[in-house]
Coordinates of C-alpha atoms in Angstrom, one line a residue:
M1 CA -5.0 41.4 -11.3
D2 CA -7.5 41.3 -14.1
A3 CA -10.3 38.6 -14.7
G4 CA -9.2 37.0 -11.8
L5 CA -5.5 36.2 -13.0
G6 CA -3.0 37.2 -11.0
V7 CA 0.7 36.7 -12.4
S8 CA 3.8 35.5 -10.0
L9 CA 7.8 35.1 -10.8
N10 CA 10.2 32.6 -9.7
P11 CA 13.8 33.9 -11.0
W12 CA 14.6 30.0 -10.0
V13 CA 18.1 31.2 -8.5
T14 CA 19.0 32.3 -5.1
T15 CA 22.3 30.7 -3.6
G16 CA 22.5 28.8 -6.5
H17 CA 21.0 24.9 -6.8
A18 CA 24.0 23.3 -8.0
D19 CA 27.3 24.1 -10.1
R20 CA 26.1 22.0 -13.0
G21 CA 29.4 23.2 -15.2
R22 CA 28.5 26.9 -14.3
R23 CA 31.0 29.1 -12.9
D24 CA 30.5 32.5 -10.5
R25 CA 30.9 35.7 -12.9
H26 CA 30.0 37.8 -10.5
G27 CA 32.9 37.6 -7.7
F28 CA 30.7 36.2 -4.9
A29 CA 32.5 34.4 -2.0
P30 CA 31.6 30.9 -2.7
M31 CA 29.6 28.3 -0.5
V32 CA 32.3 25.8 1.0
G33 CA 31.4 22.0 2.3
P34 CA 32.0 20.4 5.1
D35 CA 34.7 18.8 4.0
G36 CA 36.2 21.8 2.2
T37 CA 34.8 21.7 -1.4
V38 CA 34.4 25.1 -2.7
A39 CA 31.1 25.6 -5.1
A40 CA 32.1 27.1 -8.2
G41 CA 29.1 28.6 -8.8
Q42 CA 27.0 28.9 -5.8
A43 CA 27.0 32.0 -3.2
S44 CA 27.8 32.1 0.7
F45 CA 24.5 33.5 2.5
A46 CA 27.8 35.8 4.3
C47 CA 28.7 37.1 1.0
P48 CA 28.1 41.1 0.6
L49 CA 28.2 41.4 -2.8
W50 CA 26.0 38.2 -3.3
R51 CA 23.3 40.0 -0.8
A52 CA 23.1 43.3 -2.8
W53 CA 22.8 41.6 -6.2
I54 CA 19.8 39.4 -4.8
T55 CA 18.3 42.5 -3.3
A56 CA 18.8 44.4 -6.3
H57 CA 17.4 40.9 -8.5
F58 CA 14.1 41.4 -6.6
A59 CA 14.0 45.2 -6.5
R60 CA 13.9 45.3 -10.1
F61 CA 11.2 42.5 -10.6
A62 CA 9.1 44.0 -7.8
G63 CA 8.6 47.3 -9.9
L64 CA 6.3 44.9 -12.3
G65 CA 3.5 44.5 -9.6
L66 CA 3.3 40.7 -9.3
R67 CA 1.5 39.7 -7.4
T68 CA 4.5 37.2 -5.4
L69 CA 7.6 36.9 -5.9
W70 CA 9.0 33.3 -5.1
L71 CA 12.4 32.6 -3.3
E72 CA 13.4 29.3 -4.9
D73 CA 14.2 26.2 -2.5
D74 CA 17.8 27.1 -3.2
F75 CA 17.5 29.8 -0.2
R76 CA 18.9 26.9 2.3
Y77 CA 22.1 25.9 3.4
H78 CA 21.7 22.1 2.8
N79 CA 21.4 20.5 -0.9
H80 CA 24.1 22.6 -2.8
A81 CA 25.7 20.1 -5.5
P82 CA 28.8 18.9 -5.8
L83 CA 28.9 19.9 -2.0
P84 CA 28.6 17.0 0.2
W85 CA 25.6 17.7 2.4
G86 CA 25.6 21.4 1.6
G87 CA 27.5 25.0 2.5
G88 CA 28.0 26.8 5.3
F89 CA 31.8 26.2 6.1
E90 CA 32.9 29.2 4.3
P91 CA 35.6 32.0 5.8
L92 CA 33.0 34.4 6.2
M93 CA 30.4 32.1 7.9
L94 CA 33.9 30.7 10.4
E95 CA 34.6 34.4 11.2
R96 CA 30.9 35.2 12.2
L97 CA 31.0 31.8 14.4
A98 CA 34.2 32.9 16.2
S99 CA 32.6 35.3 18.9
P100 CA 30.3 33.0 20.3
A101 CA 32.8 30.2 19.9
G102 CA 35.1 32.3 22.0
G103 CA 37.7 32.6 19.2
P104 CA 38.9 31.5 16.0
V105 CA 37.7 28.1 14.4
T106 CA 38.7 25.8 11.6
R107 CA 36.2 24.1 9.3
E108 CA 37.8 20.9 10.6
Q109 CA 37.3 22.0 14.2
V110 CA 33.6 22.8 13.8
V111 CA 32.4 19.8 11.5
A112 CA 34.0 17.7 14.2
A113 CA 32.4 19.2 17.0
V114 CA 29.0 19.6 15.7
T115 CA 29.0 16.1 14.7
A116 CA 30.7 14.5 17.4
P117 CA 29.0 11.3 19.5
G118 CA 27.5 12.0 22.7
P119 CA 26.0 15.4 24.1
A120 CA 25.6 18.1 21.3
H121 CA 29.1 20.3 21.5
P122 CA 27.9 24.0 22.1
W123 CA 29.3 24.6 19.0
R124 CA 26.4 23.2 17.0
A125 CA 23.5 25.4 18.3
Q126 CA 26.1 28.5 18.0
L127 CA 26.5 27.3 14.5
Q128 CA 22.9 26.9 13.7
Q129 CA 22.5 30.4 15.1
V130 CA 25.0 31.9 12.8
W131 CA 23.4 30.3 9.8
R132 CA 20.2 31.4 10.9
T133 CA 21.0 35.0 11.6
A134 CA 22.6 35.0 8.1
Q135 CA 19.7 34.1 6.1
L136 CA 17.4 36.1 8.2
E137 CA 19.2 39.5 7.1
V138 CA 19.1 38.3 3.5
A139 CA 15.2 37.8 3.7
A140 CA 15.0 40.9 5.6
M141 CA 16.8 43.0 3.1
V142 CA 15.1 41.0 0.2
A143 CA 11.3 41.6 1.7
Q144 CA 12.3 45.6 2.5
A145 CA 13.3 46.0 -1.2
V146 CA 10.3 44.2 -2.6
E147 CA 8.1 46.2 -0.3
K148 CA 9.4 49.5 -1.5
H149 CA 9.7 48.8 -5.5
S150 CA 6.3 47.1 -5.4
G151 CA 4.6 50.0 -3.7
G152 CA 3.5 47.2 -1.0
R153 CA 1.7 45.3 -3.7
S154 CA 3.5 42.5 -4.1
R155 CA 4.3 39.7 -1.5
L156 CA 7.3 37.2 -0.7
G157 CA 7.0 33.5 -1.2
L158 CA 9.3 31.0 0.3
M159 CA 10.0 27.6 -1.3
S160 CA 11.1 25.1 1.0
S161 CA 12.5 21.7 1.3
G162 CA 12.5 18.8 3.9
P163 CA 11.6 19.9 7.3
D164 CA 14.1 17.4 8.6
A165 CA 16.8 19.1 6.4
H166 CA 16.1 22.6 7.6
S167 CA 15.9 21.5 11.4
V168 CA 19.8 20.6 10.5
E169 CA 20.5 24.3 9.4
G170 CA 18.3 25.4 12.5
R171 CA 15.6 27.0 10.6
D172 CA 13.1 29.3 12.8
W173 CA 10.0 29.1 11.1
T174 CA 8.5 31.9 12.2
A175 CA 11.4 34.3 12.4
L176 CA 11.8 33.5 8.5
F177 CA 8.6 34.0 7.7
D178 CA 8.3 37.2 10.0
A179 CA 11.4 38.5 8.0
L180 CA 9.7 37.8 4.6
A181 CA 6.3 39.5 5.6
I182 CA 4.9 42.0 3.8
D183 CA 2.3 44.0 5.5
G184 CA 1.7 41.4 7.6
E185 CA 1.8 38.9 5.2
A186 CA 3.9 36.4 3.2
V187 CA 3.3 32.8 1.0
H188 CA 4.9 29.0 1.4
R189 CA 5.4 26.4 -1.0
P190 CA 5.5 23.5 1.6
H191 CA 7.8 20.4 -0.1
F192 CA 5.2 17.4 -0.1
A193 CA 5.2 15.3 -3.2
P194 CA 7.8 13.9 -5.8
Y195 CA 8.8 15.0 -8.4
S196 CA 7.9 12.2 -11.2
D197 CA 5.9 9.0 -11.3
A198 CA 5.6 7.0 -7.9
P199 CA 3.9 4.1 -6.2
G200 CA 0.4 5.3 -4.8
R201 CA 1.6 4.5 -1.3
A202 CA 3.8 7.8 -1.5
L203 CA 0.9 9.9 -0.6
S204 CA 1.5 9.0 2.9
S205 CA 4.4 11.3 3.1
S206 CA 2.6 13.7 1.3
V207 CA -0.5 13.8 3.5
W208 CA 2.1 14.0 6.5
L209 CA 4.3 16.7 5.2
L210 CA 1.6 18.9 4.4
E211 CA 0.1 18.3 7.8
L212 CA 3.5 19.1 9.4
Q213 CA 4.4 22.3 7.6
R214 CA 0.7 23.4 8.5
A215 CA 1.9 23.6 12.4
L216 CA 5.2 25.2 11.2
R217 CA 3.7 27.9 9.6
P218 CA 2.4 31.1 11.4
P219 CA -1.1 31.6 10.7
F220 CA -0.8 34.8 8.5
V221 CA 1.1 32.8 5.8
R222 CA -0.8 31.3 2.7
S223 CA 0.0 27.5 1.7
E224 CA 0.5 27.4 -1.8
P225 CA 2.1 23.9 -2.6
E226 CA 3.5 23.2 -6.0
I227 CA 2.9 19.5 -7.9
E228 CA 6.1 19.3 -9.2
N229 CA 7.0 17.5 -12.5
W230 CA 10.5 16.9 -13.1
P231 CA 12.3 16.6 -15.7
H232 CA 10.1 19.0 -17.0
T233 CA 8.3 16.6 -19.8
S234 CA 5.0 15.4 -20.4
W235 CA 6.2 11.8 -19.3
S236 CA 7.4 12.6 -16.0
K237 CA 4.2 12.0 -14.0
S238 CA 1.3 10.6 -15.5
D239 CA -2.1 12.7 -15.1
T240 CA -3.8 10.0 -12.4
Q241 CA -1.0 10.7 -10.1
T242 CA -0.9 14.4 -10.8
W243 CA -4.9 14.7 -10.2
S244 CA -4.4 12.9 -6.6
E245 CA -1.8 14.9 -5.5
M246 CA -3.6 18.0 -6.2
V247 CA -6.4 16.6 -4.3
T248 CA -4.1 15.8 -1.6
A249 CA -2.8 19.5 -1.3
Q250 CA -6.4 20.7 -1.6
L251 CA -7.6 18.8 1.3
S252 CA -4.8 20.2 3.3
G253 CA -6.5 23.3 3.1
A254 CA -4.2 24.8 0.4
D255 CA -5.1 28.4 -0.8
A256 CA -3.7 27.8 -4.2
L257 CA -2.2 25.0 -6.2
F258 CA 1.0 25.4 -8.7
L259 CA 1.1 22.9 -11.2
N260 CA 4.3 22.1 -13.6
L261 CA 2.4 21.0 -16.3
H262 CA 3.5 22.0 -19.6
P263 CA 7.6 21.1 -21.0
M264 CA 9.8 23.7 -20.1
H265 CA 11.8 23.2 -23.3
S266 CA 8.9 22.3 -26.1
G267 CA 7.7 25.6 -26.9
H268 CA 4.0 27.0 -26.8
A269 CA 1.4 25.7 -24.8
R270 CA -0.8 24.8 -27.9
R271 CA 1.2 22.0 -28.7
H272 CA -0.1 20.4 -25.4
P273 CA -3.6 20.4 -25.5
R274 CA -4.2 17.0 -23.4
I275 CA -3.1 19.3 -20.6
A276 CA -6.3 21.5 -20.7
G277 CA -8.2 18.5 -20.8
L278 CA -6.3 17.5 -17.1
L279 CA -7.3 21.0 -15.6
R280 CA -11.2 20.4 -16.8
R281 CA -11.3 16.7 -15.5
S282 CA -9.7 17.9 -12.6
R283 CA -11.9 21.1 -11.8
P284 CA -14.6 19.3 -10.0
A285 CA -13.3 17.7 -7.5
L286 CA -11.0 20.3 -6.8
D287 CA -13.9 22.3 -5.9
L288 CA -15.7 20.0 -4.1
V289 CA -12.6 19.5 -1.9
A290 CA -11.9 23.2 -1.5
E291 CA -15.4 23.7 -0.5
R292 CA -15.3 21.3 2.6
A293 CA -11.8 22.1 3.6
A294 CA -12.7 25.5 4.3
G295 CA -14.8 24.8 7.1
E296 CA -12.1 22.2 8.8
L297 CA -11.2 23.0 12.3
G298 CA -7.9 21.0 12.7
T299 CA -6.7 17.2 12.5
C300 CA -7.1 14.3 14.5
G301 CA -4.8 11.2 14.8
V302 CA -1.9 9.7 16.6
Q303 CA 0.3 12.8 17.2
L304 CA 3.8 12.8 16.0
P305 CA 5.4 15.2 18.5
V306 CA 7.7 17.1 16.3
R307 CA 10.8 19.5 17.5
P308 CA 11.6 21.6 14.6
Q309 CA 15.3 22.5 16.8
A310 CA 16.0 18.4 17.4
S311 CA 18.7 18.6 15.3
A312 CA 20.7 20.9 18.1
L313 CA 19.9 18.3 20.5
T314 CA 20.1 15.1 19.2
R315 CA 23.2 12.6 19.0
T316 CA 24.6 11.1 16.1
R317 CA 26.2 7.7 15.7
H318 CA 29.4 8.5 13.9
S319 CA 31.2 11.5 14.2
G320 CA 31.8 13.6 10.5
H321 CA 28.7 13.2 9.1
L322 CA 25.9 16.1 9.1
D323 CA 23.2 13.8 7.8
D324 CA 23.3 12.2 11.0
L325 CA 21.7 15.3 12.7
E326 CA 18.7 15.1 10.6
P327 CA 15.6 14.0 12.7
D328 CA 13.5 11.4 10.7
T329 CA 9.9 12.3 11.0
N330 CA 8.8 10.8 7.9
S331 CA 9.1 7.5 8.8
A332 CA 6.6 7.4 11.7
A333 CA 4.2 8.7 9.5
D334 CA 4.7 6.3 6.6
F335 CA 4.3 3.2 9.1
L336 CA 1.2 4.4 10.5
L337 CA -0.8 5.6 7.7
R338 CA 0.1 2.8 5.3
Y339 CA -1.6 1.0 7.9
G340 CA -4.7 3.1 8.0
V341 CA -4.1 5.0 11.1
P342 CA -4.6 8.6 10.9
V343 CA -2.0 11.1 12.3
T344 CA -1.7 14.7 13.1
A345 CA 0.9 17.1 14.2
Q346 CA -1.7 18.6 16.9
D347 CA -2.0 17.5 20.1
S348 CA -3.7 13.7 20.7
P349 CA -3.9 11.1 23.5
V350 CA -1.8 8.8 21.9
R351 CA 1.4 9.7 20.6
V352 CA 4.3 8.2 18.7
L353 CA 8.0 8.9 19.0
F354 CA 10.2 7.2 16.8
G355 CA 13.8 7.3 16.3
R356 CA 16.4 9.6 17.7
Q357 CA 13.9 12.6 18.4
A358 CA 13.6 11.3 21.7
W359 CA 16.6 13.2 22.2
A360 CA 14.8 16.5 21.6
F361 CA 12.4 16.3 24.6
D362 CA 13.7 17.2 28.1
D363 CA 12.9 15.0 31.0
A364 CA 9.5 16.6 32.2
E365 CA 8.2 16.4 28.6
V366 CA 9.0 12.7 28.5
R367 CA 7.5 12.0 31.6
H368 CA 4.4 13.8 30.2
L369 CA 4.5 11.6 26.8
L370 CA 4.7 8.5 29.2
A371 CA 1.7 9.3 30.9
G372 CA -0.8 9.1 27.9
G373 CA -0.7 6.6 25.4
L374 CA 2.9 6.6 23.8
L375 CA 4.3 4.0 21.0
L376 CA 8.1 3.5 20.7
D377 CA 10.2 2.2 18.2
G378 CA 13.8 0.5 19.3
T379 CA 16.0 3.6 18.6
A380 CA 13.8 5.7 21.0
A381 CA 13.1 2.8 23.5
H382 CA 16.8 2.7 23.6
V383 CA 17.4 6.5 24.4
L384 CA 14.7 7.0 26.7
S385 CA 16.4 3.4 28.5
E386 CA 19.6 5.3 28.7
R387 CA 18.4 8.4 30.4
G388 CA 16.4 6.7 33.1
F389 CA 12.9 6.0 31.9
S390 CA 12.9 1.9 31.8
D391 CA 10.7 1.9 34.6
L392 CA 7.8 3.8 32.9
L393 CA 8.5 1.9 29.7
G394 CA 8.1 -1.3 31.2
V395 CA 11.1 -2.9 29.0
T396 CA 14.6 -2.0 29.0
A397 CA 16.6 -1.5 25.6
D398 CA 20.1 -2.0 27.1
E399 CA 21.6 -2.1 23.1
T400 CA 20.5 -2.0 19.6
V401 CA 22.3 -5.0 17.3
G402 CA 23.2 -4.0 13.8
R403 CA 22.0 -6.6 10.9
E404 CA 25.6 -7.7 10.4
E405 CA 26.8 -7.6 13.8
P406 CA 27.3 -11.0 15.6
A407 CA 25.0 -11.4 18.8
A408 CA 23.9 -14.5 20.6
P409 CA 22.1 -17.0 20.1
G410 CA 21.9 -16.0 16.5
P411 CA 20.7 -13.7 13.8
Y412 CA 17.4 -12.3 14.2
A413 CA 14.7 -13.4 11.7
Y414 CA 11.1 -13.1 12.5
E415 CA 8.6 -12.2 14.9
H416 CA 6.1 -14.5 16.2
L417 CA 3.0 -14.3 18.2
S418 CA 3.5 -14.8 21.5
S419 CA 1.2 -17.2 23.5
Y420 CA 0.1 -14.1 25.8
A421 CA -1.1 -12.4 22.8
Y422 CA -3.3 -14.9 21.1
E423 CA -4.8 -15.7 24.7
H424 CA -5.6 -11.8 25.0
L425 CA -6.4 -10.5 21.8
S426 CA -9.1 -10.9 19.6
P427 CA -8.0 -13.2 17.2
A428 CA -10.1 -11.9 14.5
G429 CA -7.9 -11.0 11.5
L430 CA -5.0 -13.0 13.2
C431 CA -3.8 -16.3 11.6
D432 CA -3.6 -19.3 14.4
V433 CA -0.8 -18.5 16.7
E434 CA 1.5 -21.1 14.9
D435 CA 1.4 -19.5 11.9
V436 CA 1.6 -15.7 12.5
H437 CA 5.2 -14.8 11.8
L438 CA 6.3 -11.4 10.8
S439 CA 9.7 -10.9 9.2
V440 CA 12.4 -8.8 11.0
N441 CA 15.0 -9.8 8.3
V442 CA 16.0 -6.6 6.6
Q443 CA 16.0 -4.4 9.9
P444 CA 19.2 -2.5 10.1
A445 CA 18.9 -2.9 13.9
L446 CA 17.0 -4.5 16.6
A447 CA 16.9 -3.3 20.3
R448 CA 17.1 -6.1 22.8
L449 CA 14.8 -5.4 25.0
R450 CA 14.4 -7.2 28.5
P451 CA 10.6 -6.9 29.8
A452 CA 9.9 -5.8 33.2
V453 CA 7.7 -8.2 35.2
G454 CA 4.0 -7.7 34.4
T455 CA 4.7 -6.4 30.7
E456 CA 2.7 -7.7 28.2
V457 CA 4.6 -9.7 25.4
W458 CA 2.9 -9.6 22.4
T459 CA 5.6 -10.9 19.9
T460 CA 9.1 -12.8 20.4
V461 CA 11.7 -12.4 17.8
R462 CA 13.5 -15.6 16.8
T463 CA 16.2 -17.0 14.9
P464 CA 16.2 -18.7 11.4
D465 CA 16.0 -21.8 13.4
G466 CA 13.7 -20.7 16.0
R467 CA 15.2 -19.8 19.0
S468 CA 14.2 -16.9 21.0
W469 CA 16.2 -13.7 20.6
G470 CA 14.1 -11.3 22.7
A471 CA 10.5 -9.8 23.1
G472 CA 9.6 -7.9 19.7
R473 CA 6.5 -5.7 20.6
C474 CA 5.4 -5.2 24.3
L475 CA 2.9 -3.2 25.9
H476 CA 2.8 -2.0 29.5
T477 CA 0.7 0.6 31.8
N478 CA 3.0 2.4 34.2
D479 CA 3.0 4.2 37.6
L480 CA 1.8 7.6 35.9
G481 CA -1.5 5.8 34.3
G482 CA -0.1 5.9 30.9
R483 CA 0.2 3.0 28.6
V484 CA 3.4 2.4 26.7
G485 CA 3.8 0.3 23.5
V486 CA 7.4 -0.5 22.6
L487 CA 8.3 -2.1 19.2
A488 CA 11.8 -3.8 18.7
A489 CA 12.2 -2.8 15.2
T490 CA 14.4 0.3 14.9
A491 CA 13.0 0.7 11.1
P492 CA 9.3 0.1 11.6
H493 CA 8.3 1.9 8.2
L494 CA 10.6 -1.1 6.6
L495 CA 9.0 -4.0 8.1
P496 CA 7.1 -5.9 5.2
H497 CA 3.4 -4.6 5.4
D498 CA 1.1 -7.4 5.6
D499 CA -2.9 -7.9 7.4
A500 CA -1.4 -9.5 10.3
G501 CA 0.9 -6.2 10.8
R502 CA -1.8 -4.0 10.3
S503 CA -4.2 -5.9 12.7
L504 CA -1.2 -6.1 15.4
L505 CA -0.9 -2.3 14.9
H506 CA -4.7 -1.6 15.1
R507 CA -4.9 -3.3 18.6
M508 CA -1.7 -1.8 19.9
V509 CA -3.4 1.8 19.1
R510 CA -6.7 0.6 20.6
R511 CA -4.5 -0.2 23.8
L512 CA -3.0 2.9 24.1
E513 CA -6.3 4.9 23.4
G514 CA -7.3 3.6 26.6
A515 CA -10.3 1.3 27.6
A516 CA -12.4 4.0 28.6
A517 CA -11.8 6.0 25.3
P518 CA -11.3 4.3 22.2
R519 CA -12.4 6.9 19.7
L520 CA -9.9 6.9 16.5
P521 CA -11.4 5.6 13.0
L522 CA -9.1 2.7 11.7
V523 CA -9.0 1.8 8.4
S524 CA -9.0 -1.6 6.4
G525 CA -9.9 -3.6 3.4
G526 CA -6.9 -3.4 1.2
P527 CA -3.3 -2.4 1.4
H528 CA -2.1 1.3 1.8
L529 CA -5.5 2.6 2.4
I530 CA -4.0 5.9 3.9
P531 CA -6.5 8.4 6.0
R532 CA -6.6 11.8 6.7
L533 CA -8.7 12.6 9.4
A534 CA -10.1 16.2 10.2
R535 CA -12.7 18.0 12.2
T536 CA -15.6 20.0 11.0
P537 CA -18.4 21.9 12.5
Q538 CA -20.5 19.0 11.7
G539 CA -18.3 16.3 12.7
P540 CA -15.5 13.7 11.7
R541 CA -14.7 14.0 7.4
L542 CA -12.2 11.0 6.8
A543 CA -10.2 11.2 3.8
I544 CA -9.0 7.6 2.5
A545 CA -6.6 7.4 -0.3
N546 CA -6.0 4.2 -2.2
G547 CA -2.3 3.7 -2.4
S548 CA -2.2 0.2 -4.0
A549 CA -2.8 -0.4 -7.4
D550 CA -5.5 -2.7 -6.9
P551 CA -9.0 -1.3 -6.2
A552 CA -10.3 -1.8 -2.5
R553 CA -13.1 -1.4 -0.6
P554 CA -12.3 0.4 2.5
R555 CA -13.7 -0.5 6.2
I556 CA -14.0 1.9 8.8
S557 CA -13.6 0.9 12.3
L558 CA -15.5 3.5 14.5
P559 CA -15.3 2.9 18.3
G560 CA -18.5 5.2 19.2
G561 CA -20.5 4.1 16.3
S562 CA -21.7 6.7 13.6
G563 CA -25.2 8.3 13.3
K564 CA -25.8 9.7 9.9
A565 CA -23.1 9.0 7.4
A566 CA -22.5 9.5 4.1
A567 CA -19.6 9.3 1.4
T568 CA -18.3 10.9 -1.9
L569 CA -16.2 8.8 -4.3
L570 CA -13.4 11.0 -5.8
A571 CA -12.2 8.8 -8.7
P572 CA -9.4 10.4 -10.6
L573 CA -10.1 13.0 -13.2
S574 CA -13.9 12.2 -12.6
D575 CA -16.8 14.3 -11.3
P576 CA -17.7 13.4 -7.5
A577 CA -20.2 11.1 -7.1
P578 CA -22.2 9.5 -4.2
A579 CA -20.7 6.1 -2.7
P580 CA -22.6 3.6 -0.6
L581 CA -22.0 2.6 2.6
V582 CA -22.8 -0.3 5.0
S583 CA -22.8 0.1 8.5
A584 CA -22.6 -2.6 10.8
D585 CA -20.8 -3.6 14.2
R586 CA -19.5 -0.1 14.4
M587 CA -17.9 -0.7 11.2
L588 CA -18.6 1.1 7.9
T589 CA -17.7 -0.5 4.7
A590 CA -17.9 1.1 1.5
G591 CA -20.2 -0.2 -1.0
L592 CA -18.4 0.3 -4.2
E593 CA -14.4 0.0 -5.2
L594 CA -12.0 2.9 -4.6
P595 CA -9.6 2.9 -7.6
A596 CA -6.0 3.3 -7.3
W597 CA -4.9 6.7 -6.4
G598 CA -8.7 7.9 -5.8
W599 CA -9.9 9.0 -2.6
L600 CA -13.2 8.5 -0.5
L601 CA -14.6 11.2 1.7
V602 CA -16.4 9.8 4.5
E603 CA -18.7 12.4 6.7
W604 CA -20.3 11.2 9.9
T605 CA -22.2 12.4 13.2
P606 CA -21.3 10.6 15.9
N607 CA -23.3 8.6 18.3
A608 CA -24.0 9.6 22.0
D609 CA -22.2 6.7 22.9
V610 CA -18.3 7.7 21.7
G611 CA -16.0 6.8 24.3
R612 CA -17.1 3.8 25.6
G613 CA -14.8 0.8 25.5
D614 CA -14.6 -1.7 22.5
E615 CA -14.5 -4.4 24.9
E616 CA -18.1 -2.9 26.3
R617 CA -19.6 -3.0 22.7
G618 CA -18.3 -6.0 20.9
G619 CA -16.7 -4.3 18.2
A620 CA -14.7 -6.1 15.6
D621 CA -11.5 -4.7 16.9
S622 CA -12.7 -5.4 20.3
L623 CA -10.1 -7.0 22.4
R624 CA -10.0 -9.7 24.9
E625 CA -8.1 -8.5 27.7
R626 CA -7.5 -7.5 31.3
G627 CA -8.9 -3.4 32.0
T628 CA -5.6 -1.7 32.5
G629 CA -5.0 1.4 31.0
R630 CA -6.4 4.8 31.9
P631 CA -6.6 7.7 29.7
G632 CA -3.7 9.9 30.8
G633 CA -1.7 13.5 30.6
S634 CA -2.9 16.7 29.9
E635 CA -1.7 18.6 27.0
L636 CA 1.9 18.5 25.8
P637 CA 3.6 21.8 26.4
K638 CA 3.8 23.7 23.0
P639 CA 7.6 23.3 21.8
A640 CA 9.1 26.7 21.0
R641 CA 9.7 27.5 17.2
G642 CA 13.5 27.5 16.2

């Protein structure tokens, strides 16, 4: 490395992304999809000839003394067009599966078994182990070759895809990075941002994906996110979005950033002088964020407990589709973050469990979750009801009813705020009870909730003509001391976002925290204000992105109030600037407007009385309620990696 400049290389192909009219010329054993489609130009991880080729390929480049050699994100089983879902069903893989399966198996038998509804067939975990082993063997071979031919100077980097898809593959993140490590070091390019222009609210997914993958990575692995730009032209993504995604990555504690900026097919960089301006104008904000993120101790928020091996345990809805094995970890994050609720992958007193991930936790773990604050969607409530936990939920979810399914007393249409909610929840931010309606019309399905005696029913679902269809949102304090909120919606992220929906969610989070210890800052003041909450040696630091095209003045509800507070405005492509804050009634309000794609950094020292209930202090989000919950539970056992 000279003058601070290091050079890395991504050969761009391992197994192959897609055929795109190409044909294999090396004699590699091709990938085969679950339906029997054979790839024309993509190789099987089990192919000995391909293994020798990829190892020699990386060994050759390792002799150049490069900083990092990257394994492209086609180093995976899923997403190999034109194969539906991906590969891994080729004869060489099925031969490997024969031993744990107890005899020869066919592709048709394997696909039917691993995707069959009901409890997971043993072949599912066995197939994932076969895939995992084959990939780890290749990773170790390439790492050994790179270490040898670079004299230990080069490192291997892994470009990955969405963690949900890798869960279907059975990826063991720690084992894979261990196999790739050279002298105890490896590098990761986490998947986190869209490839081209997107609405600002897409930052919610970026914030969560970076947080999730930080939890999946071993400590010895460097994080070097890539700001994608595809198709590779200067028109694919705006400078403003590029800047905001760079800040998002830097907030996550990235060790380096990779930028796709120069058009791939347009000749020399000097033809695009505007890119130099983008870099020059971006540097001040990135330097400031990097300096502050360096001392970060971790993140805080509502925990989204994730099992990397969830796909091995989930139950499918339909046979034959590997996509049904994917856990959906992003939707809950989008629902919370776009409503101003910070999230974390670390342990927290309040947790959210949505979808079929509820199958991924054993009974003891479920009881632990139910002993604290827990929010469930309709699918998770249905799963836990089926598993016998209805008494601790405070509701029974007997069924989920699809949008097009006939069901008495008619089709579901909207939620209506109940008289109980109007009486016991602060109406500030909510309209008159007669006027609060929240559409569920585009929900793919709703859970039919039967509340137990004593369960608080916050909303009821109505038909278009106003008849009661069932409970919409409920809250229950159970015999474990836990507080459980249940939504009938099976896809809460698809509920139309609005002010009333945000108010209800914020009040639900406060109740799930417990009256004795509300502590999370909750953000309002405009649509899609996306928070990221970090712990630092000096106190909390809240970063807020504006995911709306309109400017907004963020408002932060601080249950414990704040001592000294300061804010910094990061406007797109501008120098950082101090931002005024107005403090009143345990609320911090920005004294200026936050532009679209901009970030506001807010830091404060907590007051000594943090932990006293809002109802004692008369805060803006206080609840007119009976004192119910207790803080629940010890730390959830750390999941095994895999």
